[in-house]
Coordinates of C-alpha atoms in Angstrom, one line a residue:
Chain A
M546 CA -121.0 -128.5 45.7
S547 CA -118.7 -125.6 46.0
L548 CA -118.5 -122.1 44.8
K549 CA -116.5 -121.7 41.6
P550 CA -114.7 -119.3 41.5
P551 CA -114.4 -118.2 45.2
V552 CA -115.4 -114.7 46.2
S553 CA -112.9 -112.1 44.9
D554 CA -112.5 -108.4 44.2
H555 CA -114.7 -108.8 41.1
D556 CA -117.7 -109.5 43.3
H557 CA -120.2 -107.1 44.8
I558 CA -119.5 -107.5 48.5
Q559 CA -121.3 -106.0 51.4
G560 CA -119.6 -106.2 54.8
H561 CA -116.2 -107.0 56.3
S562 CA -113.7 -108.9 54.2
Q563 CA -112.6 -110.7 57.4
A564 CA -116.2 -111.7 58.3
H565 CA -116.5 -115.3 59.6
I566 CA -119.5 -116.0 57.4
S567 CA -119.6 -115.5 53.7
L568 CA -123.1 -115.7 52.2
V569 CA -123.2 -115.7 48.4
E570 CA -126.5 -115.4 46.5
Y571 CA -127.1 -116.2 42.8
G572 CA -130.2 -114.1 42.2
D573 CA -132.6 -112.8 39.6
Y574 CA -134.3 -109.4 40.1
Q575 CA -137.6 -110.6 38.7
C576 CA -137.8 -113.8 40.7
G577 CA -140.4 -113.8 43.4
Y578 CA -138.5 -116.1 45.8
C579 CA -135.4 -113.9 45.4
G580 CA -137.6 -110.9 46.3
Q581 CA -138.6 -112.7 49.5
F582 CA -135.1 -113.7 50.2
Y583 CA -133.9 -110.1 49.9
Y584 CA -135.7 -109.2 53.1
I585 CA -134.2 -112.3 54.8
V586 CA -130.7 -111.2 53.9
K587 CA -131.4 -107.8 55.4
K588 CA -132.5 -109.4 58.6
L589 CA -129.5 -111.7 58.7
Q590 CA -127.1 -108.8 58.2
Q591 CA -128.8 -106.9 61.0
H592 CA -128.6 -110.0 63.3
F593 CA -125.0 -111.0 62.6
G594 CA -123.5 -107.5 61.9
D595 CA -119.8 -107.7 61.2
K596 CA -119.8 -111.4 61.4
I597 CA -121.4 -111.8 58.0
R598 CA -120.6 -110.5 54.5
F599 CA -123.0 -110.8 51.6
V600 CA -122.1 -111.3 48.0
F601 CA -124.5 -111.0 45.1
R602 CA -124.0 -112.7 41.7
H603 CA -126.4 -112.3 38.8
F604 CA -128.4 -115.2 37.6
P605 CA -131.2 -113.8 35.4
L606 CA -133.5 -116.4 33.9
E607 CA -134.9 -116.1 30.4
A608 CA -138.3 -117.0 31.7
H609 CA -138.3 -113.5 33.3
P610 CA -138.4 -110.9 30.5
N611 CA -137.1 -108.0 32.6
A612 CA -134.5 -109.8 34.6
L613 CA -131.5 -109.3 32.3
H614 CA -132.2 -105.6 31.9
A615 CA -132.6 -105.1 35.6
A616 CA -129.2 -106.9 36.1
L617 CA -127.6 -104.5 33.6
A618 CA -129.1 -101.5 35.4
A619 CA -127.6 -102.7 38.7
E620 CA -124.3 -103.3 37.0
A621 CA -124.4 -99.9 35.4
M622 CA -124.4 -98.3 38.8
T623 CA -121.2 -100.0 39.9
K624 CA -118.9 -97.2 38.6
Y625 CA -120.8 -94.7 40.7
N626 CA -120.5 -96.9 43.8
K627 CA -124.3 -97.3 43.6
F628 CA -124.7 -101.0 42.9
W629 CA -126.2 -101.8 46.3
P630 CA -128.6 -98.9 46.3
M631 CA -129.9 -100.0 42.9
H632 CA -130.0 -103.6 44.0
D633 CA -132.2 -102.6 46.9
I634 CA -134.5 -100.4 44.7
L635 CA -134.9 -103.3 42.2
Y636 CA -135.9 -105.8 44.9
E637 CA -138.2 -103.3 46.5
H638 CA -139.9 -102.6 43.2
Q639 CA -140.1 -106.0 41.7
Q640 CA -143.5 -105.3 40.1
S641 CA -142.1 -102.5 37.9
L642 CA -138.9 -103.6 36.2
D643 CA -139.6 -102.4 32.7
D644 CA -137.0 -100.2 30.9
F645 CA -138.8 -97.0 31.7
S646 CA -138.8 -97.8 35.4
L647 CA -135.1 -98.7 35.3
I648 CA -134.4 -95.2 34.0
E649 CA -136.5 -93.7 36.7
Y650 CA -134.5 -95.6 39.4
A651 CA -131.2 -94.4 37.9
N652 CA -132.6 -90.9 38.2
M653 CA -133.5 -91.5 41.8
L654 CA -129.8 -92.3 42.4
G655 CA -128.8 -89.0 40.6
I656 CA -127.9 -90.5 37.2
S657 CA -129.4 -88.8 34.2
E658 CA -131.2 -90.7 31.5
Q659 CA -128.5 -89.8 29.0
Q660 CA -125.7 -90.9 31.3
F661 CA -127.6 -94.1 32.2
R662 CA -128.2 -95.0 28.5
N663 CA -124.5 -94.5 27.7
D664 CA -123.4 -96.7 30.7
Y665 CA -126.0 -99.3 30.2
N666 CA -124.8 -100.2 26.7
D667 CA -121.2 -100.9 27.8
P668 CA -120.5 -104.4 26.7
A669 CA -118.4 -105.0 29.8
L670 CA -121.6 -105.0 31.9
M671 CA -123.0 -107.9 29.9
E672 CA -119.7 -109.7 30.1
K673 CA -119.7 -109.4 33.9
I674 CA -123.3 -110.8 34.0
Q675 CA -122.3 -113.7 31.7
Q676 CA -119.4 -114.5 34.0
D677 CA -121.7 -114.6 37.0
I678 CA -124.1 -116.9 35.2
E679 CA -121.2 -119.2 34.1
S680 CA -119.9 -119.4 37.6
G681 CA -123.4 -120.2 38.9
L682 CA -123.8 -123.0 36.4
R683 CA -120.4 -124.5 37.4
S684 CA -121.2 -124.1 41.0
G685 CA -124.4 -126.2 40.7
V686 CA -127.1 -123.4 40.8
N687 CA -130.4 -125.3 40.4
G688 CA -132.9 -122.5 40.8
T689 CA -133.0 -118.9 42.1
P690 CA -132.1 -117.9 44.6
S691 CA -129.3 -120.4 45.2
I692 CA -127.0 -119.6 48.1
Y693 CA -123.5 -120.6 49.2
I694 CA -122.4 -120.3 52.8
N695 CA -118.6 -120.2 53.3
G696 CA -118.2 -121.6 49.8
K697 CA -120.6 -124.6 50.1
K698 CA -124.0 -124.8 48.5
Y699 CA -126.7 -124.5 51.1
E700 CA -129.4 -127.0 50.4
Q701 CA -131.6 -126.7 53.5
D702 CA -134.5 -124.5 54.5
Y703 CA -134.3 -121.0 53.3
S704 CA -136.3 -119.5 56.1
Y705 CA -134.8 -116.8 58.4
E706 CA -135.1 -118.8 61.5
Y707 CA -133.5 -121.8 60.1
L708 CA -130.6 -119.8 58.5
V709 CA -129.9 -118.1 61.8
K710 CA -129.6 -121.5 63.5
Y711 CA -127.4 -122.9 60.8
I712 CA -125.1 -119.8 60.7
E713 CA -124.8 -119.7 64.5
K714 CA -123.4 -123.2 64.4
L715 CA -120.6 -122.0 62.1
L716 CA -119.5 -119.1 64.3
Chain B
M1132 CA -129.7 -146.5 32.4
L1133 CA -127.9 -147.4 29.3
K1134 CA -124.2 -148.0 29.7
N1135 CA -121.4 -145.6 28.7
G1136 CA -119.7 -146.6 25.5
R1137 CA -122.8 -147.9 23.9
Q1138 CA -124.3 -146.5 20.7
A1139 CA -127.3 -144.3 21.6
P1140 CA -130.5 -145.7 20.1
N1141 CA -131.8 -143.5 17.3
F1142 CA -135.3 -142.1 17.5
T1143 CA -137.5 -139.6 15.7
L1144 CA -140.0 -137.5 17.6
N1145 CA -142.0 -134.3 17.1
A1146 CA -140.1 -131.2 18.1
T1147 CA -142.9 -128.8 17.0
P1148 CA -146.5 -129.6 15.9
D1149 CA -145.3 -129.9 12.3
Q1150 CA -141.6 -130.8 12.6
Q1151 CA -139.8 -134.0 13.6
L1152 CA -136.2 -134.4 14.8
S1153 CA -134.1 -137.5 14.8
L1154 CA -131.1 -138.1 17.0
S1155 CA -129.1 -139.1 14.0
E1156 CA -129.3 -135.5 12.6
F1157 CA -126.9 -134.5 15.4
I1158 CA -123.9 -136.7 14.4
G1159 CA -120.9 -134.4 14.6
K1160 CA -122.2 -132.6 17.7
K1161 CA -122.5 -133.6 21.3
V1162 CA -126.1 -134.1 22.5
I1163 CA -127.3 -133.4 26.0
L1164 CA -130.4 -135.5 26.2
V1165 CA -132.6 -134.3 29.1
F1166 CA -135.5 -136.5 30.1
Y1167 CA -137.9 -134.9 32.6
P1168 CA -141.3 -135.9 34.1
A1169 CA -143.7 -133.1 32.9
D1170 CA -144.1 -129.7 31.3
W1171 CA -145.5 -127.0 33.8
S1172 CA -144.5 -128.7 37.1
A1173 CA -142.4 -126.4 39.3
V1174 CA -139.2 -128.4 39.6
C1175 CA -139.1 -129.2 36.0
G1176 CA -139.7 -125.6 35.0
S1177 CA -136.8 -124.7 37.1
E1178 CA -134.5 -127.5 35.8
L1179 CA -135.2 -126.5 32.2
A1180 CA -134.8 -122.8 33.1
I1181 CA -131.3 -123.5 34.4
I1182 CA -130.4 -125.6 31.4
N1183 CA -131.8 -122.8 29.2
T1184 CA -129.3 -120.4 30.8
S1185 CA -126.5 -122.8 30.0
V1186 CA -127.2 -123.2 26.2
A1187 CA -124.7 -120.6 25.2
L1188 CA -122.0 -122.1 27.3
L1189 CA -122.8 -125.6 26.1
E1190 CA -122.4 -124.4 22.5
K1191 CA -118.8 -123.8 23.3
Y1192 CA -118.5 -127.5 23.9
N1193 CA -120.1 -128.2 20.5
A1194 CA -123.1 -129.5 22.4
V1195 CA -126.8 -129.1 21.8
V1196 CA -129.6 -129.8 24.3
L1197 CA -132.8 -131.9 23.6
G1198 CA -135.5 -132.1 26.2
I1199 CA -137.8 -135.1 26.2
S1200 CA -141.1 -135.8 28.1
V1201 CA -144.3 -137.6 27.4
D1202 CA -146.3 -134.3 27.0
S1203 CA -148.0 -133.6 23.7
K1204 CA -146.4 -131.4 21.1
W1205 CA -149.0 -128.7 21.8
S1206 CA -148.1 -128.7 25.5
H1207 CA -144.4 -128.4 24.6
K1208 CA -145.2 -125.5 22.2
A1209 CA -147.0 -123.5 24.9
F1210 CA -144.5 -124.4 27.6
S1211 CA -141.5 -123.6 25.5
E1212 CA -142.9 -120.2 24.6
K1213 CA -143.7 -119.4 28.2
Q1214 CA -140.2 -120.4 29.4
Q1215 CA -138.5 -118.8 26.3
L1216 CA -136.6 -122.0 25.8
R1217 CA -133.7 -122.0 23.4
F1218 CA -133.6 -125.7 22.8
P1219 CA -136.2 -128.1 21.4
L1220 CA -138.6 -130.2 23.5
L1221 CA -139.4 -133.6 22.0
S1222 CA -142.7 -135.3 22.5
D1223 CA -142.5 -138.9 23.6
F1224 CA -146.2 -139.1 23.2
E1225 CA -147.2 -141.8 20.8
P1226 CA -146.6 -144.6 21.6
K1227 CA -146.4 -143.1 25.0
G1228 CA -142.9 -143.2 26.6
A1229 CA -141.4 -145.4 23.9
V1230 CA -138.2 -143.5 23.6
S1231 CA -137.9 -143.1 27.4
Q1232 CA -138.3 -146.9 27.7
L1233 CA -135.6 -147.3 25.0
Y1234 CA -133.3 -145.3 27.2
D1235 CA -134.4 -147.1 30.4
V1236 CA -135.7 -144.0 32.1
Y1237 CA -139.5 -144.6 32.0
N1238 CA -141.5 -144.6 35.2
Q1239 CA -144.1 -147.2 34.3
Q1240 CA -146.1 -146.7 37.5
Q1241 CA -146.6 -142.9 37.1
G1242 CA -146.6 -143.0 33.3
Y1243 CA -143.9 -140.4 32.7
S1244 CA -140.1 -140.1 32.1
K1245 CA -137.8 -140.1 35.0
R1246 CA -135.5 -137.1 35.4
A1247 CA -132.3 -138.2 33.7
I1248 CA -129.5 -136.8 31.6
Y1249 CA -127.4 -138.5 28.9
I1250 CA -124.4 -137.1 27.2
I1251 CA -123.9 -138.5 23.7
D1252 CA -120.7 -137.7 21.8
E1253 CA -120.1 -136.6 18.2
N1254 CA -120.3 -140.3 17.0
G1255 CA -123.5 -141.0 18.7
V1256 CA -122.0 -142.9 21.6
I1257 CA -123.2 -142.5 25.2
Q1258 CA -120.4 -141.1 27.3
W1259 CA -122.1 -140.1 30.6
S1260 CA -125.5 -140.4 32.3
Y1261 CA -127.1 -139.2 35.5
L1262 CA -130.3 -140.3 37.3
P1263 CA -131.1 -138.0 40.2
P1264 CA -134.1 -138.7 42.5
D1265 CA -137.4 -137.3 41.0
E1266 CA -137.7 -134.6 43.6
I1267 CA -134.2 -133.3 43.1
N1268 CA -133.6 -130.6 40.6
P1269 CA -130.1 -131.2 39.2
G1270 CA -128.1 -128.2 38.1
V1271 CA -125.8 -128.4 35.1
D1272 CA -122.5 -128.6 37.0
G1273 CA -122.3 -132.3 36.6
V1274 CA -122.8 -132.0 32.8
L1275 CA -120.2 -129.3 32.5
E1276 CA -117.7 -131.3 34.6
A1277 CA -118.3 -134.4 32.3
L1278 CA -117.9 -132.3 29.2
D1279 CA -114.6 -130.9 30.6
K1280 CA -113.4 -134.4 31.3
L1281 CA -114.4 -135.6 27.8
A1282 CA -112.5 -132.6 26.3
T1283 CA -109.3 -133.5 28.1
E1284 CA -109.6 -137.2 27.2
S1285 CA -110.0 -136.7 23.5

């Protein structure tokens, strides 16, 4: 199963555009496995440096009541160039993702409550999230997190050690 | 599995403790019929959670989703609320597994429905089916591809 559509400028990308390895995650901020995988991604980035780029696409599940709002909060930070700092805060505070906490996290990044509320209600944010979800559905996402390495769905062990071995073979 | 091109057998099952649904009510719409082993088990929860996410997209194809397992209507009610499901779960409970057997997706040994998906068109004709191994959680990419194909053929 392949990634549809491929990574583009519309994506949130961390790392070099010319990196050998492209790791795409479909994730949900309230999903416990995604929370564990967040730390694995950090370690992989440290280990592989410029050789890897990381892309995050939203896949909030309805079974998680705060997941969609958390995704909107992260998206709302994009225009301040603070998507990734918010992404990190959300995964590091998975136990507190209620609306009140989301405002607090925006404040931590220097965005006032008033400003955050204005941005947060922009319908373009929801549209972006819906596009991510649709691309995930078409790419064969069957749970969160689902990851794609160099455009192909990765269906093996999600542990750090296993991923390091798998990626090293691709370099 | 029943063959493509065949009329989908009609059935009537409980969708909630006090409401029944028949397949024939959906003539004029495409029906994605999702058989699954059990409420509450991890893989199933995740399969249905993914399908739930796709409901809005499936509506654009004039398609509705119906989930079916042998769990009781009370189990379905609690499970559906927990998962915030946006499509009905039908209870193939009494006589147990009768509809699953009708669709040739009953696991006699284990006493539950196999994981299987049928796409039924607006005229009640089976157009596509898929039977993954029990332990594999299928995404909806196969269903979407089949719907795209059906749209270009018609």
